[in-house]
Amino acid sequence: MGISSRDAAGFRTSASMTPEVVQGLTALVGESYLLTDVAERALHAYDATIHRFLPDAVVRPANLQQVAAVLRLCQQARVTVVPRGSATGLSGGALPVRGGLVLDLTRINRIPEINVNDLYAVVQAGVTVENFSRAVAEHGLFFPPDPSAARASTIGGGVAENAGGPHAFKYGVFRDYTLGLTAVKMDGTIVHTGGKTVKNVSGYDLTRLLVGSEGTLAVIVEATLRLIAQPKARRTMLMVYDRLDDAAETVSQVIAAGMQPAALEFIDDASIRVVEQFLHLGLPLDAQALLLIEVDGSEGEVSEQTERVQRLCRQHGARSVTVAGSEAEAAQLWKARKSIASAVARIKPSKVAEDATVPRSQIPTMVRRLKEIARTYQVDLVIFGHAGDGNLHPNIMCDERDPHEMERVWQAVAEIFAVTLELGGTLTGEHGVGTMKAPFMAWEHGEEGLAVMRAIKSAWDPDHLLNPGKIFPETAPPWPVALDPWERRIAGKEP
Ligand SMILES: Cc1cc2nc3c(=O)[nH]c(=O)nc-3n(C[C@H](O)[C@H](O)[C@H](O)COP(=O)(O)OP(=O)(O)OC[C@H]3O[C@@H](n4cnc5c(N)ncnc54)[C@H](O)[C@@H]3O)c2cc1C
């Protein structure tokens, strides 16, 4: 294998991946599980963002001990390591931006324990979220976090990103279900955090620190996850709105009324059009927005909530309400929402997916501001997402081969972040910072907040070899357009 500081394709590569390191890694995991061929490396150069960086090699360890040995060797040789689940991440977290070694966790994929008495399961990092949810459902149990890519995305990726999904509104995100972790530091030290109890205040909460740490502090190999009982009944409803503002206002009113649907999803007119073009579901093309609302609980609770939600939606301008009468009808209603990502991919060759999150009362303003941004920067924007959490997914459809269009796209994204923060929100509700939001972190956390985060990073990984180029602005790839106008605005020096 020819290893250079820059690959033929122009990707950045790590200078420390010497033939000795390759030999050492091969000895640890076996020849079949150390991938050095350029085609295999190219298959690990991607995640679900539009960027790609070629790693120098990919390792696929089989167990905790191999992960620890691989990390120890890389620490000694000063090779950067990027943990990777299924690479469905939308913020560039699994991209090897400095080359080095991609550590693929998908072979570590067993579920050693499902405990129906104490309501927890022990699950390894490479199990997909869908397989895990199915396995616990066979015992009548429920693991609520359900990122829309659950069929592929892994438990390790979910913990590392603190992923959510449509049901986070009522049930919370990965953090709310993670009781304990087995993780490996960059120097190969194995750390067990938390435990199997629902209460645990022994020392610093390292479990919560690792959840959402995006593979920058340690590699997660196993998680102990809390489970709950399956709700007895659920009902799905689709509300059609003639006015976007009415739909957005309904979201605020549902929250203000203290209702807690299991899911409250928003779909704008542009999303309706792209899904309808793709699937011909009979969606109303003249509508400005849809709300997809699911309620669950006992039969009595579900009937009562269905009535209340319908009444409130009609009071706030819903022109029609469809209530699914069966599981099959519910799946059909969900299809519109779940197909947006694939439908968007058919319109233009590239997309930039964001997850700006605002306080829920700001949803109507945020939707209006996003529409203005689309007009100002002339970008093709669809808006959908977990409105119940204030977590919208503005997706910009674009063509990355068109530099003029991309300049407007990157400006629009910077504007989205600025507006989100102005409304009291956060850069990311569930997709993580990765490389895509790193340049903006000081806008949200200030230099003081970032300094504390850097100190935590250094305590776990003093040489900054684990997943470099993520979270911290100075190590991330440069943002493709100048940010000065927004920096001045954020600093309060310009209107
Ligand atoms: C169509 C689509 C829909 C999506 N919907 C949602 C959604 O509804 N909600 C949501 O939250 N997200 C969603 N996502 C984003 C993505 O699916 C989640 O972030 C998911 O949790 C990533 O899991 P993964 O296994 O693919 O991780 P990767 O993409 O492989 O990695 C993501 C990050 O986690 C780190 N990582 C992965 N495994 C480990 C490990 N074992 N130890 C330490 N670090 C690790 C990586 O270094 C990287 O920083 C969606 C993505 C797509 C493409």
GROMACS .gro file of C-alpha atoms and ligand atoms in nm, residues 48 83-90 93-94 105 125 147-149 153-154 156-158 160-161 163-166 214-215 218-220 341 386 430-431 467, ligand 1:
model
   90
   48ALA     CA    1  -2.471   1.103   0.492
   83PRO     CA    2  -1.504   0.551   1.517
   84ARG     CA    3  -1.777   0.455   1.270
   85GLY     CA    4  -2.113   0.283   1.298
   86SER     CA    5  -2.318   0.275   0.978
   87ALA     CA    6  -2.222   0.626   0.863
   88THR     CA    7  -2.579   0.754   0.847
   89GLY     CA    8  -2.464   1.061   1.043
   90LEU     CA    9  -2.572   1.397   0.903
   93GLY     CA   10  -1.891   1.293   1.251
   94ALA     CA   11  -1.764   0.970   1.095
  105LEU     CA   12  -1.776  -0.118   1.498
  125ALA     CA   13  -2.229  -0.094   1.966
  147PRO     CA   14  -3.384   0.786   1.445
  148SER     CA   15  -3.544   0.773   1.101
  149ALA     CA   16  -3.238   0.584   0.971
  153SER     CA   17  -2.789   0.324   1.218
  154THR     CA   18  -2.619   0.158   1.513
  156GLY     CA   19  -2.302   0.306   1.914
  157GLY     CA   20  -2.384   0.583   1.667
  158GLY     CA   21  -2.707   0.659   1.855
  160ALA     CA   22  -2.240   0.890   2.032
  161GLU     CA   23  -2.483   1.135   1.867
  163ALA     CA   24  -2.986   1.055   1.866
  164GLY     CA   25  -3.357   1.115   1.884
  165GLY     CA   26  -3.636   1.059   1.635
  166PRO     CA   27  -4.010   1.124   1.599
  214GLU     CA   28  -1.951   1.209   1.893
  215GLY     CA   29  -1.664   0.963   1.921
  218ALA     CA   30  -1.388   0.729   2.379
  219VAL     CA   31  -1.507   0.442   2.163
  220ILE     CA   32  -1.833   0.294   2.289
  341ALA     CA   33  -3.530   1.217   0.277
  386HIS     CA   34  -3.988   1.688   1.486
  430GLU     CA   35  -3.001   1.556   1.736
  431HIS     CA   36  -2.758   1.528   1.443
  467ASN     CA   37  -1.190   1.168   1.585
  496LIG     C1   38  -3.243   0.946   0.626
  496LIG     C2   39  -3.186   0.978   0.762
  496LIG     C3   40  -3.272   1.004   0.867
  496LIG     C4   41  -3.220   1.033   0.995
  496LIG     N1   42  -3.307   1.057   1.097
  496LIG     C5   43  -3.260   1.085   1.219
  496LIG     C6   44  -3.350   1.110   1.327
  496LIG     O1   45  -3.472   1.104   1.313
  496LIG     N2   46  -3.296   1.139   1.448
  496LIG     C7   47  -3.161   1.144   1.469
  496LIG     O2   48  -3.118   1.170   1.581
  496LIG     N3   49  -3.074   1.122   1.368
  496LIG     C8   50  -3.120   1.092   1.244
  496LIG     N4   51  -3.032   1.068   1.142
  496LIG     C9   52  -2.886   1.077   1.167
  496LIG    C10   53  -2.820   0.943   1.203
  496LIG     O3   54  -2.898   0.835   1.158
  496LIG    C11   55  -2.796   0.932   1.353
  496LIG     O4   56  -2.705   1.031   1.395
  496LIG    C12   57  -2.741   0.795   1.393
  496LIG     O5   58  -2.744   0.783   1.533
  496LIG    C13   59  -2.597   0.769   1.344
  496LIG     O6   60  -2.567   0.632   1.367
  496LIG     P1   61  -2.456   0.559   1.279
  496LIG     O7   62  -2.439   0.420   1.330
  496LIG     O8   63  -2.485   0.571   1.136
  496LIG     O9   64  -2.329   0.646   1.317
  496LIG     P2   65  -2.211   0.713   1.224
  496LIG    O10   66  -2.275   0.798   1.123
  496LIG    O11   67  -2.129   0.598   1.176
  496LIG    O12   68  -2.136   0.793   1.331
  496LIG    C14   69  -2.193   0.908   1.386
  496LIG    C15   70  -2.100   0.964   1.494
  496LIG    O13   71  -2.090   0.874   1.602
  496LIG    C16   72  -1.954   0.830   1.621
  496LIG     N5   73  -1.963   0.688   1.653
  496LIG    C17   74  -2.027   0.591   1.585
  496LIG     N6   75  -2.017   0.475   1.651
  496LIG    C18   76  -1.945   0.500   1.763
  496LIG    C19   77  -1.899   0.421   1.872
  496LIG     N7   78  -1.930   0.292   1.881
  496LIG     N8   79  -1.826   0.480   1.969
  496LIG    C20   80  -1.796   0.612   1.963
  496LIG     N9   81  -1.836   0.691   1.862
  496LIG    C21   82  -1.909   0.636   1.765
  496LIG    C22   83  -1.884   0.862   1.491
  496LIG    O14   84  -1.747   0.887   1.513
  496LIG    C23   85  -1.957   0.987   1.447
  496LIG    O15   86  -1.906   1.099   1.514
  496LIG    C24   87  -3.080   1.038   1.014
  496LIG    C25   88  -2.994   1.010   0.908
  496LIG    C26   89  -3.045   0.981   0.783
  496LIG    C27   90  -2.950   0.952   0.671
   0.00000   0.00000   0.00000
